[in-house]
PDB file of C-alpha atoms in Angstrom:
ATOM      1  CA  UNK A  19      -4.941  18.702  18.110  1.00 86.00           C
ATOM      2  CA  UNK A  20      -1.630  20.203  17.536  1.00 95.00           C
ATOM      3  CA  UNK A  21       0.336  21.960  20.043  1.00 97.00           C
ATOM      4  CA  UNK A  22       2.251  24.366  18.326  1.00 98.00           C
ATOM      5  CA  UNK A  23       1.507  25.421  14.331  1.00 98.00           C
ATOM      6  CA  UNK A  24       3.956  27.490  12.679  1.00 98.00           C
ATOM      7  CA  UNK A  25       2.864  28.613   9.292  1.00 97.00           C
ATOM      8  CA  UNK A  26       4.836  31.567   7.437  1.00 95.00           C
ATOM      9  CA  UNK A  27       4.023  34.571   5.071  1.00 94.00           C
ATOM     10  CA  UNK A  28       4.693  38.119   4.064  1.00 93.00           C
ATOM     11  CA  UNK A  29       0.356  38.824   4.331  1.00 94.00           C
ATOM     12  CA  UNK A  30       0.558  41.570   2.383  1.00 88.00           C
ATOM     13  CA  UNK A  31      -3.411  42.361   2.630  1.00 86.00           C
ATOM     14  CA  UNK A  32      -4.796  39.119   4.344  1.00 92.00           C
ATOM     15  CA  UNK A  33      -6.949  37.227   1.056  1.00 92.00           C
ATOM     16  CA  UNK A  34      -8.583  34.302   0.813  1.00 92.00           C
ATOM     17  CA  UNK A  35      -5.704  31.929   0.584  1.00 92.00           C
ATOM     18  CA  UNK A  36      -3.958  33.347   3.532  1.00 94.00           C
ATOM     19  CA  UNK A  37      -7.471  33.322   5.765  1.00 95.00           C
ATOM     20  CA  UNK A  38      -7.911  29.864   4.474  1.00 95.00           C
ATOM     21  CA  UNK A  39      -4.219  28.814   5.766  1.00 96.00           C
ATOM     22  CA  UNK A  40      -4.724  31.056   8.885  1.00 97.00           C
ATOM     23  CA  UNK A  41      -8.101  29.360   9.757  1.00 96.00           C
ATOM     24  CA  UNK A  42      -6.816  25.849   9.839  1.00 96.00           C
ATOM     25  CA  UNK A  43      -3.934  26.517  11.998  1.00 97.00           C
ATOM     26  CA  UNK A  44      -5.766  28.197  14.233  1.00 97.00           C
ATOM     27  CA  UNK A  45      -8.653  25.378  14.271  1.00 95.00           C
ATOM     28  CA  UNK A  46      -6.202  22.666  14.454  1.00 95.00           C
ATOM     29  CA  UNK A  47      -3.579  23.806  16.818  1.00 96.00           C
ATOM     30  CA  UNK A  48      -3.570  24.890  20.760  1.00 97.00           C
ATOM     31  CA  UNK A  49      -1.395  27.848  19.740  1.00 98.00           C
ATOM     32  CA  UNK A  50       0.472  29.544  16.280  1.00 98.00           C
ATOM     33  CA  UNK A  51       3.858  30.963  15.699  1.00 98.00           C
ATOM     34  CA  UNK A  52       3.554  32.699  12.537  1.00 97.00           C
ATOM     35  CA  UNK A  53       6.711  34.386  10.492  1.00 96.00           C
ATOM     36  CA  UNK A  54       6.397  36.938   9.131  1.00 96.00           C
ATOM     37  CA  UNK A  55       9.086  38.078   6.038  1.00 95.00           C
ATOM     38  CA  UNK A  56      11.061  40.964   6.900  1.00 96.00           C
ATOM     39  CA  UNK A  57      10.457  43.882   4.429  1.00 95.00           C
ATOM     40  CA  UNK A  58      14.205  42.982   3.290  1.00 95.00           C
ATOM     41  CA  UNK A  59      13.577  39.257   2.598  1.00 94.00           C
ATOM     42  CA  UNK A  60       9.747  40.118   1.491  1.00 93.00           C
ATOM     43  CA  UNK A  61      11.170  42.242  -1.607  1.00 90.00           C
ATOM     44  CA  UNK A  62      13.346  39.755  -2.980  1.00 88.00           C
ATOM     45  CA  UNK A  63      10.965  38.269  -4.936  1.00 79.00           C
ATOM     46  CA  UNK A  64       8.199  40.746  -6.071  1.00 79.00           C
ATOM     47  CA  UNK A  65       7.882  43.481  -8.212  1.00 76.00           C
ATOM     48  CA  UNK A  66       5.246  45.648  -6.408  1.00 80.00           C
ATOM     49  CA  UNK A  67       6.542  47.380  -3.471  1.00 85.00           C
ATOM     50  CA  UNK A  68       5.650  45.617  -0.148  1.00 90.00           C
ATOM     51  CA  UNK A  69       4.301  47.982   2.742  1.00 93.00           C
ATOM     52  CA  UNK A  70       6.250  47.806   6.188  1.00 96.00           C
ATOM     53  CA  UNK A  71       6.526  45.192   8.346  1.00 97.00           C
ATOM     54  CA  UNK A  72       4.723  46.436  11.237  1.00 97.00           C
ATOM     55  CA  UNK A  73       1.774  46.985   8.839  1.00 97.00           C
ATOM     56  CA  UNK A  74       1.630  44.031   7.744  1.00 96.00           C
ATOM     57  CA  UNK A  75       2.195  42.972  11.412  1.00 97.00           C
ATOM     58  CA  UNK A  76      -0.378  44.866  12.643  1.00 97.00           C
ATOM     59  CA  UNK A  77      -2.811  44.330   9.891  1.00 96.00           C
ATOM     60  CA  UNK A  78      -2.468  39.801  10.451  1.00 97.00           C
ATOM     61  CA  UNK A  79      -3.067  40.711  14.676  1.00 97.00           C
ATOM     62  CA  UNK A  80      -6.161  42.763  13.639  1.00 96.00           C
ATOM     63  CA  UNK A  81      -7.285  38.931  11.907  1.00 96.00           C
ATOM     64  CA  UNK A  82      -5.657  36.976  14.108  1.00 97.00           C
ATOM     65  CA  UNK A  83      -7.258  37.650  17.227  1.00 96.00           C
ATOM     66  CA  UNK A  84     -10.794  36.675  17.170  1.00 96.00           C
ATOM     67  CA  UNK A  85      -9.339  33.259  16.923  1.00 97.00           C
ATOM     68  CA  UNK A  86      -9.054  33.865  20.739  1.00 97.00           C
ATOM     69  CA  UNK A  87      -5.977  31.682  21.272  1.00 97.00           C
ATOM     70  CA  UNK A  88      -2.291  31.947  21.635  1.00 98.00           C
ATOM     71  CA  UNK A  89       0.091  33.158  19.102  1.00 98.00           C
ATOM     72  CA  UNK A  90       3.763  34.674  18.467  1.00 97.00           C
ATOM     73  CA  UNK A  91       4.549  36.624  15.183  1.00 97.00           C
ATOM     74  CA  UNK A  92       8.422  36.448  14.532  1.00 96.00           C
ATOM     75  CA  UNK A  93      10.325  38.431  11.904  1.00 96.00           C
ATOM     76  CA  UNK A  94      12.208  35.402   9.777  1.00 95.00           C
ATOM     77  CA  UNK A  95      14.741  36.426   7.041  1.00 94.00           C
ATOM     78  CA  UNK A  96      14.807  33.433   4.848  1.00 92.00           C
ATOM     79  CA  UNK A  97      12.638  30.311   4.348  1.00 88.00           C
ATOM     80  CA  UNK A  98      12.951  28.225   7.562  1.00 88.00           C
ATOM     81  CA  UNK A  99      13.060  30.968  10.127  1.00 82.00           C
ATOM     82  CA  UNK A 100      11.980  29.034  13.386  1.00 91.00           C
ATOM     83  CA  UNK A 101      10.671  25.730  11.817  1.00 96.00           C
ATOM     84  CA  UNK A 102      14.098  23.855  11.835  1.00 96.00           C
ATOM     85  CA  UNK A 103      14.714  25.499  15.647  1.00 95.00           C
ATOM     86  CA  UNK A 104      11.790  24.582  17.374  1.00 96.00           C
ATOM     87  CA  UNK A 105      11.678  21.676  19.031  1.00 96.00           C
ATOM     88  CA  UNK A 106       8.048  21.810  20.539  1.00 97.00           C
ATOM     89  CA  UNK A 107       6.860  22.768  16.768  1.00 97.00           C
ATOM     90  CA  UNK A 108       5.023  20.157  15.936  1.00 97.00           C
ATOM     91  CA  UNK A 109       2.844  20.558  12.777  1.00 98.00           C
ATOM     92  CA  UNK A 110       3.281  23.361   9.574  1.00 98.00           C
ATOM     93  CA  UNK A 111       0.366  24.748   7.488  1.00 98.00           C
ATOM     94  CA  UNK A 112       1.152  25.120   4.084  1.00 97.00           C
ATOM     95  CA  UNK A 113      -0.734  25.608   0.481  1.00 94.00           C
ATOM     96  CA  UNK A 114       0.438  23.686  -2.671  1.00 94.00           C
ATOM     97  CA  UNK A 115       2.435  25.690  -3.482  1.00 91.00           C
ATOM     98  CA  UNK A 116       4.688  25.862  -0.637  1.00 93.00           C
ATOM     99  CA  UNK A 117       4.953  22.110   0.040  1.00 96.00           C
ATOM    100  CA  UNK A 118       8.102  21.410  -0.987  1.00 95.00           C
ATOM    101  CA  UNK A 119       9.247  23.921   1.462  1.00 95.00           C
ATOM    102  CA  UNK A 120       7.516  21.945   3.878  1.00 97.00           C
ATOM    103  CA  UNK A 121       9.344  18.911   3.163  1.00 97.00           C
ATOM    104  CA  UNK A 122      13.148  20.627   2.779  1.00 97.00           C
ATOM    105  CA  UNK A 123      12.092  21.977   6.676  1.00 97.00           C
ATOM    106  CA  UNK A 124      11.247  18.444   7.403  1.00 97.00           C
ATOM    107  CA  UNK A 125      14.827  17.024   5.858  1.00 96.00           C
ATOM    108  CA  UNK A 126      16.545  19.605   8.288  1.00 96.00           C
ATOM    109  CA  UNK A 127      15.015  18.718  11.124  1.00 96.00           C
ATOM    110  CA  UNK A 128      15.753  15.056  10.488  1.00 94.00           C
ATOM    111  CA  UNK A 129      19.070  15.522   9.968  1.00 95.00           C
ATOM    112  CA  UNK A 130      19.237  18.112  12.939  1.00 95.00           C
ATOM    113  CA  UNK A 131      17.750  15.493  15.051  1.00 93.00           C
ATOM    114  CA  UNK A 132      14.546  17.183  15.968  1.00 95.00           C
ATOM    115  CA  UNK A 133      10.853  15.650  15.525  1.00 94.00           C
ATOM    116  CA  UNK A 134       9.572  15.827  11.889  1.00 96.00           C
ATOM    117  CA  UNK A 135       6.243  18.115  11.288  1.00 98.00           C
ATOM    118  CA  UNK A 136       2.737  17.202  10.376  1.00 98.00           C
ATOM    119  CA  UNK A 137       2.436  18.412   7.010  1.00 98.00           C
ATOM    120  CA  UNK A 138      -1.043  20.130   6.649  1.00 98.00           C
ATOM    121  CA  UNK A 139      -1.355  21.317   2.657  1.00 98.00           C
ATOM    122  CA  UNK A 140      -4.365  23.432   2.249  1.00 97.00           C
ATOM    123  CA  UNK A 141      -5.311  24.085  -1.329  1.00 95.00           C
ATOM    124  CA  UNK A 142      -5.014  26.548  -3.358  1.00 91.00           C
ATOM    125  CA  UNK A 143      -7.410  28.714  -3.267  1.00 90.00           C
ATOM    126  CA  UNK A 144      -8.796  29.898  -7.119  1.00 90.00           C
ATOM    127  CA  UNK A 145      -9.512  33.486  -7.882  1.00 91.00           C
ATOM    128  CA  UNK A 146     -13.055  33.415 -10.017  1.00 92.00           C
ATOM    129  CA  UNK A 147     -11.231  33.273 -13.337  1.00 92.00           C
ATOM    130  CA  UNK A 148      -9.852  29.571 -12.194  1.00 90.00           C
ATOM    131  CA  UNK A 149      -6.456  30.775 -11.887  1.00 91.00           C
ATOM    132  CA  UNK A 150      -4.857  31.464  -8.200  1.00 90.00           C
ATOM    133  CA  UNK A 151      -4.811  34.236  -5.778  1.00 90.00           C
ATOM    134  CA  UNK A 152      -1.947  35.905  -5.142  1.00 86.00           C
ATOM    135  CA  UNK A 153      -0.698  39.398  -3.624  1.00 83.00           C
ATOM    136  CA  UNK A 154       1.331  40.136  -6.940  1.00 82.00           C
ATOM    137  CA  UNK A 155      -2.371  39.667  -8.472  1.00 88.00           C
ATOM    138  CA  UNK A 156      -3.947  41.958  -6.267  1.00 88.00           C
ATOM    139  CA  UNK A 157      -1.312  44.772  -6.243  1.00 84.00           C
ATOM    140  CA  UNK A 158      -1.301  45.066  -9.620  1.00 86.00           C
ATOM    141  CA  UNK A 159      -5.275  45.611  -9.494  1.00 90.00           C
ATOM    142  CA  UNK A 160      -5.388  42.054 -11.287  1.00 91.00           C
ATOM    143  CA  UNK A 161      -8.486  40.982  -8.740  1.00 93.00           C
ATOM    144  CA  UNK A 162      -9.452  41.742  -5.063  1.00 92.00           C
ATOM    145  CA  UNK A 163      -8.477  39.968  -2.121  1.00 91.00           C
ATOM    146  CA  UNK A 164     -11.685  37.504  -2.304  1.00 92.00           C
ATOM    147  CA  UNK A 165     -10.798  36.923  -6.024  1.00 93.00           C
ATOM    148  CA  UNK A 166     -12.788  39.013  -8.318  1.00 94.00           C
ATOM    149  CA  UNK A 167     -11.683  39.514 -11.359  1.00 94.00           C
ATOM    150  CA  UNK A 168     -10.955  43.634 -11.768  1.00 93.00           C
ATOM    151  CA  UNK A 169      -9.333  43.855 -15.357  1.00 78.00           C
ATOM    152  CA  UNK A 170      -8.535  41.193 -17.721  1.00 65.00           C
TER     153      UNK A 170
ATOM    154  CA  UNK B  25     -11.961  21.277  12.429  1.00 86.00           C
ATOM    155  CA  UNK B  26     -12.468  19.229   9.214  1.00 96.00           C
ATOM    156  CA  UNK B  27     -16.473  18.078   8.910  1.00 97.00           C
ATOM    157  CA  UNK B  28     -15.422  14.312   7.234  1.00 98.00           C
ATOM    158  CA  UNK B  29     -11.627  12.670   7.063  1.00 98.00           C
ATOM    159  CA  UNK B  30     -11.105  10.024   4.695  1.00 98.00           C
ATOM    160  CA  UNK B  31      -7.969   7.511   5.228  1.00 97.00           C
ATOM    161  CA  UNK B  32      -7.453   3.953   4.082  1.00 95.00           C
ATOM    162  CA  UNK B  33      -5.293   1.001   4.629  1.00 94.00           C
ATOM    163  CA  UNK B  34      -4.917  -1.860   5.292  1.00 93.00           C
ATOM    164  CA  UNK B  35      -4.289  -2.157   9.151  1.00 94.00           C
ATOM    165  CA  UNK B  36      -3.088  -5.704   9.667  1.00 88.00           C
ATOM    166  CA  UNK B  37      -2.384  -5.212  13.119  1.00 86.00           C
ATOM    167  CA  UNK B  38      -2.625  -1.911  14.514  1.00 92.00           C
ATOM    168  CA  UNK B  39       0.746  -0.525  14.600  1.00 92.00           C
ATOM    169  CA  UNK B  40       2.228   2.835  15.906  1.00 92.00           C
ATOM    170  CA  UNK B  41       2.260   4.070  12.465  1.00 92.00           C
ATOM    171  CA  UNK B  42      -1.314   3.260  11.862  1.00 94.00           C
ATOM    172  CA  UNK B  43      -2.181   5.114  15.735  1.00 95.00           C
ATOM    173  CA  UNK B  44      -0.601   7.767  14.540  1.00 94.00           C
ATOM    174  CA  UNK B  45      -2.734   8.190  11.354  1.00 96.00           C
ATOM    175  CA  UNK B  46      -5.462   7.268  13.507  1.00 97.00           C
ATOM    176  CA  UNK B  47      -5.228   9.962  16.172  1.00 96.00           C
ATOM    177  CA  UNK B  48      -4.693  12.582  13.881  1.00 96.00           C
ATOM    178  CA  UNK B  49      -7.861  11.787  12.117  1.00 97.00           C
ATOM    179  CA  UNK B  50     -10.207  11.614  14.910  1.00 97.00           C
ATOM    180  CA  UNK B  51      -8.443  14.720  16.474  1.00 95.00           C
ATOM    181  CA  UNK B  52      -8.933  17.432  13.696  1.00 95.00           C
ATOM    182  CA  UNK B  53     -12.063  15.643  12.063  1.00 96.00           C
ATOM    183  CA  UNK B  54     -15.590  15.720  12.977  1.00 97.00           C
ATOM    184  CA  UNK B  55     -16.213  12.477  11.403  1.00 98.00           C
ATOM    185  CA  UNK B  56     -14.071   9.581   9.738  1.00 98.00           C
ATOM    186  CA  UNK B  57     -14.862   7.524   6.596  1.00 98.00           C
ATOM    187  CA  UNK B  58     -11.921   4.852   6.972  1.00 97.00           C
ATOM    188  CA  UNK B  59     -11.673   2.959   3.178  1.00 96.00           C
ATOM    189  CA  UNK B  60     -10.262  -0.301   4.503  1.00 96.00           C
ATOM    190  CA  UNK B  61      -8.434  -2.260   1.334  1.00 95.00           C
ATOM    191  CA  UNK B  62     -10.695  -5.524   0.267  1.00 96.00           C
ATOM    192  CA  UNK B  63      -8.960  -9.250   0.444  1.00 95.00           C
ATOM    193  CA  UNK B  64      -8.004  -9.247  -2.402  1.00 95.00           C
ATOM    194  CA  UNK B  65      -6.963  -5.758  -3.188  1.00 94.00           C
ATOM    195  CA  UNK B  66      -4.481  -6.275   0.377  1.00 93.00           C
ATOM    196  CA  UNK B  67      -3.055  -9.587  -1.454  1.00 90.00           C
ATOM    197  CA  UNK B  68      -1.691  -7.752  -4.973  1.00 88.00           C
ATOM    198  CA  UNK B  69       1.572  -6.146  -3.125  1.00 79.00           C
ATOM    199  CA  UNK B  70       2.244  -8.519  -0.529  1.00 79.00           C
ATOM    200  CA  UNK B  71       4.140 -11.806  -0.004  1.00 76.00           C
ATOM    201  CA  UNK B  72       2.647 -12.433   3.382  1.00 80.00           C
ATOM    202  CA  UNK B  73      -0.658 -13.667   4.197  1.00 85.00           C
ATOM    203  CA  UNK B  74      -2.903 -10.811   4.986  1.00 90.00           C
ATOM    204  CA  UNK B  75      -5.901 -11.814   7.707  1.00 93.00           C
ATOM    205  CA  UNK B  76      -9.528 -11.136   6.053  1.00 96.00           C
ATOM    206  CA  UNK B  77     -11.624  -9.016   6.286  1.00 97.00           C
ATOM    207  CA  UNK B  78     -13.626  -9.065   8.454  1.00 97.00           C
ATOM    208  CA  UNK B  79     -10.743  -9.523  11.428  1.00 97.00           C
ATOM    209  CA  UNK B  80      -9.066  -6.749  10.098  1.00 96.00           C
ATOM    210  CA  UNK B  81     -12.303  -4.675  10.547  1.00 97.00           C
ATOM    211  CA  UNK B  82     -13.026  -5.761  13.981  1.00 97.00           C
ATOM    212  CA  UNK B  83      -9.865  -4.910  14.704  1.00 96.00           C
ATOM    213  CA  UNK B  84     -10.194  -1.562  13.432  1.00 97.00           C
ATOM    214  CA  UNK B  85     -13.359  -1.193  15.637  1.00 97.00           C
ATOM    215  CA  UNK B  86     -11.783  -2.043  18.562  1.00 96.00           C
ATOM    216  CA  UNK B  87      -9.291   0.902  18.332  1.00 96.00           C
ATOM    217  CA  UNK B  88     -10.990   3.964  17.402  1.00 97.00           C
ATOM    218  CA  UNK B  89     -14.673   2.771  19.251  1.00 96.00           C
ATOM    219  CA  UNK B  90     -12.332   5.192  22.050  1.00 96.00           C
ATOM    220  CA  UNK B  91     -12.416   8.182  20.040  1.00 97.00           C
ATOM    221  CA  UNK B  92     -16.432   8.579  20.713  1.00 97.00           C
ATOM    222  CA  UNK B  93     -16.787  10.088  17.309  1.00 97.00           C
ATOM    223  CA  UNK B  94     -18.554   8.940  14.429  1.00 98.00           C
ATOM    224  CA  UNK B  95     -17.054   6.879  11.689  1.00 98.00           C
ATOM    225  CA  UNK B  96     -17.489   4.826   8.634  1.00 97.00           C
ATOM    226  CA  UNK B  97     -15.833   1.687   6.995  1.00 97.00           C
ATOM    227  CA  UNK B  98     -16.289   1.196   3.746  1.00 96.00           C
ATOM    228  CA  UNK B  99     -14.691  -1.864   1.886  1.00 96.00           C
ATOM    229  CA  UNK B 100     -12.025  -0.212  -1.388  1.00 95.00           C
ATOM    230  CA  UNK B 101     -10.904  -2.474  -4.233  1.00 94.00           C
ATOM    231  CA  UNK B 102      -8.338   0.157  -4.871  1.00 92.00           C
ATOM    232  CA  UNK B 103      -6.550   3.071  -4.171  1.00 88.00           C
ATOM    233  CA  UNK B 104      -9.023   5.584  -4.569  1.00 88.00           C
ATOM    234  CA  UNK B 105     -12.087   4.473  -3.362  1.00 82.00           C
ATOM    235  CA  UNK B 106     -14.594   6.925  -1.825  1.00 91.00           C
ATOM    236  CA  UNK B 107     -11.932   9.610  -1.725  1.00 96.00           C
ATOM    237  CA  UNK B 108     -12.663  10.701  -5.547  1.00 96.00           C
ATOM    238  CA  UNK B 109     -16.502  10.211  -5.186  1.00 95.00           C
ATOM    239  CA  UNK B 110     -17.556  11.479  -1.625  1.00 96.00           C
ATOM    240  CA  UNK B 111     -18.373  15.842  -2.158  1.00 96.00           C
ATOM    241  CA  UNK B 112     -18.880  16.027   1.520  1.00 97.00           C
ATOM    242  CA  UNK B 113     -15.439  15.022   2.381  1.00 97.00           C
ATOM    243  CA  UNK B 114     -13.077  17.825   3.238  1.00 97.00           C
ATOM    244  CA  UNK B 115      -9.530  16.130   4.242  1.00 98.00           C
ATOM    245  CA  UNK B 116      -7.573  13.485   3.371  1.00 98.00           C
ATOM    246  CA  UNK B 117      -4.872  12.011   6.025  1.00 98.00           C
ATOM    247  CA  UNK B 118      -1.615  10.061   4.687  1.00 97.00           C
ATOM    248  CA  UNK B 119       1.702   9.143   5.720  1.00 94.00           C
ATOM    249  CA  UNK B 120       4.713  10.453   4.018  1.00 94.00           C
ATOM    250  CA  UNK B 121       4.538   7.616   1.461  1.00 91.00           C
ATOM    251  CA  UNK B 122       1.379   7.953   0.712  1.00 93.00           C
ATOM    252  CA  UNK B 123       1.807  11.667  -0.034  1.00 96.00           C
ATOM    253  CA  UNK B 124       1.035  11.246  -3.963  1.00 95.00           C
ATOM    254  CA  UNK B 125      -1.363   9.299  -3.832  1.00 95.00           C
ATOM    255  CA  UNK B 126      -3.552  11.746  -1.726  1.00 97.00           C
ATOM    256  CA  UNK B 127      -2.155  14.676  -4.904  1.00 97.00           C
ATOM    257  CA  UNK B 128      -3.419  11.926  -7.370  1.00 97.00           C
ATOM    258  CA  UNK B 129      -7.227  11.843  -5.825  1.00 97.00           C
ATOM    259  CA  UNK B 130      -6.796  15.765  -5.495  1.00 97.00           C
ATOM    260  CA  UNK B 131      -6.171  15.776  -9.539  1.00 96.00           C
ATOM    261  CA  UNK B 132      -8.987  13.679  -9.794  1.00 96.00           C
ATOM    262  CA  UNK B 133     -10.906  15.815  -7.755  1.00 96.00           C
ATOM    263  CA  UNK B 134     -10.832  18.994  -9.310  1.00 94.00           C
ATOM    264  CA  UNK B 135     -11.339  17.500 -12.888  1.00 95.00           C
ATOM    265  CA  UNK B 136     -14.550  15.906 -11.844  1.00 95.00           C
ATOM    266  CA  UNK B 137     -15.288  19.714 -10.220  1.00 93.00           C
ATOM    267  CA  UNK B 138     -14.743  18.195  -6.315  1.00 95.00           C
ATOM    268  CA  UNK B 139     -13.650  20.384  -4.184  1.00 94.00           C
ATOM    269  CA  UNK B 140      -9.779  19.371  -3.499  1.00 96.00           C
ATOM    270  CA  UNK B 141      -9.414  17.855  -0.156  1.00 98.00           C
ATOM    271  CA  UNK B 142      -6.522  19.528   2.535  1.00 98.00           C
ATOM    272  CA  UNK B 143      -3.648  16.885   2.684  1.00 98.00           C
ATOM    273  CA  UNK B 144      -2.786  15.837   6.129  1.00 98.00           C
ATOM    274  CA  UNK B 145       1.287  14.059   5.544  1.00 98.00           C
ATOM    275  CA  UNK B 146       1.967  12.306   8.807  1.00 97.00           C
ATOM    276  CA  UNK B 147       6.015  11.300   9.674  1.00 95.00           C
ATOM    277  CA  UNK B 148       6.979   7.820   8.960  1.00 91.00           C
ATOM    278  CA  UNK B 149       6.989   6.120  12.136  1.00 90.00           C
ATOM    279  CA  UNK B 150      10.290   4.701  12.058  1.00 90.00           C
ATOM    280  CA  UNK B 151      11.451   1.172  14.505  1.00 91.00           C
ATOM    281  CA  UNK B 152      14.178   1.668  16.860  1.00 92.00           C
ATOM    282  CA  UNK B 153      16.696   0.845  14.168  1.00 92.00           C
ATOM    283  CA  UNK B 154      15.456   3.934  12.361  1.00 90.00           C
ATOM    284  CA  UNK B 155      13.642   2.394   9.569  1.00 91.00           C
ATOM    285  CA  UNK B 156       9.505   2.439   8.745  1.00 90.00           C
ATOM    286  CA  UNK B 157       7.404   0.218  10.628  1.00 90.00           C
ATOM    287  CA  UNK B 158       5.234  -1.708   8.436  1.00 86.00           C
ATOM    288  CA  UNK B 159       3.184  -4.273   7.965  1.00 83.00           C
ATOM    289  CA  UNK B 160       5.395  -6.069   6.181  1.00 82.00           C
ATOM    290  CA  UNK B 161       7.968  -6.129   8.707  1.00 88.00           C
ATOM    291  CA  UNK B 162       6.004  -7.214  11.837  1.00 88.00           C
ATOM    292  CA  UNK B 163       4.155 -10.113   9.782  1.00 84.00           C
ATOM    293  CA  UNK B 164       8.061 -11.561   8.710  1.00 86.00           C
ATOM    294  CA  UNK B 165       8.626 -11.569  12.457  1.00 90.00           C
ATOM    295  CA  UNK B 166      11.629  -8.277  12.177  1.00 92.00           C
ATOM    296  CA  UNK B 167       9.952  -6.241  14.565  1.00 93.00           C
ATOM    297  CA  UNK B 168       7.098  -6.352  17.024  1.00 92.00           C
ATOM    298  CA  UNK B 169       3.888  -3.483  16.584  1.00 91.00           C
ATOM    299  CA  UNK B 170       5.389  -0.402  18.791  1.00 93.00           C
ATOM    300  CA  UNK B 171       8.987  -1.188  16.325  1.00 93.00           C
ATOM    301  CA  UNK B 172      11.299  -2.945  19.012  1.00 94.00           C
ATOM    302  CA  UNK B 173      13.751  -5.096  16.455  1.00 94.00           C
ATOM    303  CA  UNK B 174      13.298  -8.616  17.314  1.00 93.00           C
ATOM    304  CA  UNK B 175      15.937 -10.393  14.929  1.00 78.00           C
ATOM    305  CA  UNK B 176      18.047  -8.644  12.822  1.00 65.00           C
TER     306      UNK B 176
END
């Protein structure tokens, strides 16, 4: 078991892929720090509009918390947030897709002196169409948050 | 909690980096199928003399007989083994550089239809002059198991 998991997201709705990451940290690790994007950082990079931090906030504690063990949600403004701070961080959750991010985290901490992580890359998980889940996929009405295919 | 890890190696001599692969295993995983590399497959990459078989596996048995878990050991004749074939298998633990190859039996994986297996990258253990342990180096007599330099 890991002591402290720190995984990182905007969870705009909370789909598959984010219950799968969300499940493993939670199964594998004594407690969780999870960032969450502010809405400023959260927007850089999507089309759709993002709702609010503190309902997105409020929306991962709702899922969070039948996992019945301890956890801190922190605002982060870029990509590393509290993973290349943290010394008692000791393992990151990450899809595929995010794995080089993973490794760049890693490279800082080296270099800052601090522990390297245990990578844990969960896959990706597919929406029923074989291609990925994503929120920019579900806010545009694409599919649902377990992957069904809504228009083609 | 993962239902069945899969690692392999070689594990001539039990060194920190192979505990650390170990414990991880044994501490997220319900079960551990261990693919432990064949004479001759061990030979092809290495200039020293690897011990057989059958030393290296009672070895092995001595070590993680602590964890109180079950496990398998299954002979591999190369770098794949059971990982591609197994269904039931749900995680794959590696060190840093053995990160592709666990990417290469995910490819595999999902063309045969197998589920993809979540990637568990351990840190390189490094020796107190801040390079890898490995096998290599404690069989030419450069370091001892736990990576105290012995000549230089």
């Amino acid at each position: 078991m890991f002591k402290k998991i720190v995984i990182g997201g905007t969870f705009n709705r909370i789909h598959k892929g984010h219950r799968s990451i969300l499940n493993s940290a939670f199964q594998i690790g004594s407690s969780v720090v999870i960032g969450l994007t502010s809405d400023r950082f959260a927007s850089r990079f999507r089309i759709e509009k993002v709702p609010p931090y503190m309902d997105r906030k409020n929306n991962l504690i709702k899922f969070i918390e039948k996992f019945k063990k301890p956890y801190d949600i922190v605002e982060i403004d870029d990509s590393y947030g509290i993973a290349t701070i943290d010394p008692e961080i000791d393992c990151i959750v990450v899809s595929e897709e995010t794995l080089l991010r993973a490794e760049e985290i890693n490279a800082i901490r080296f270099k800052k002196g601090l522990g390297k992580l245990t990578i844990v890359v969960v896959p990706i998980v597919l929406a029923n169409d074989g291609k990925p889940i994503s929120g920019d996929r579900i806010s545009s009405g694409e599919i649902d948050i377990e992957g069904n295919i809504l228009k083609s």
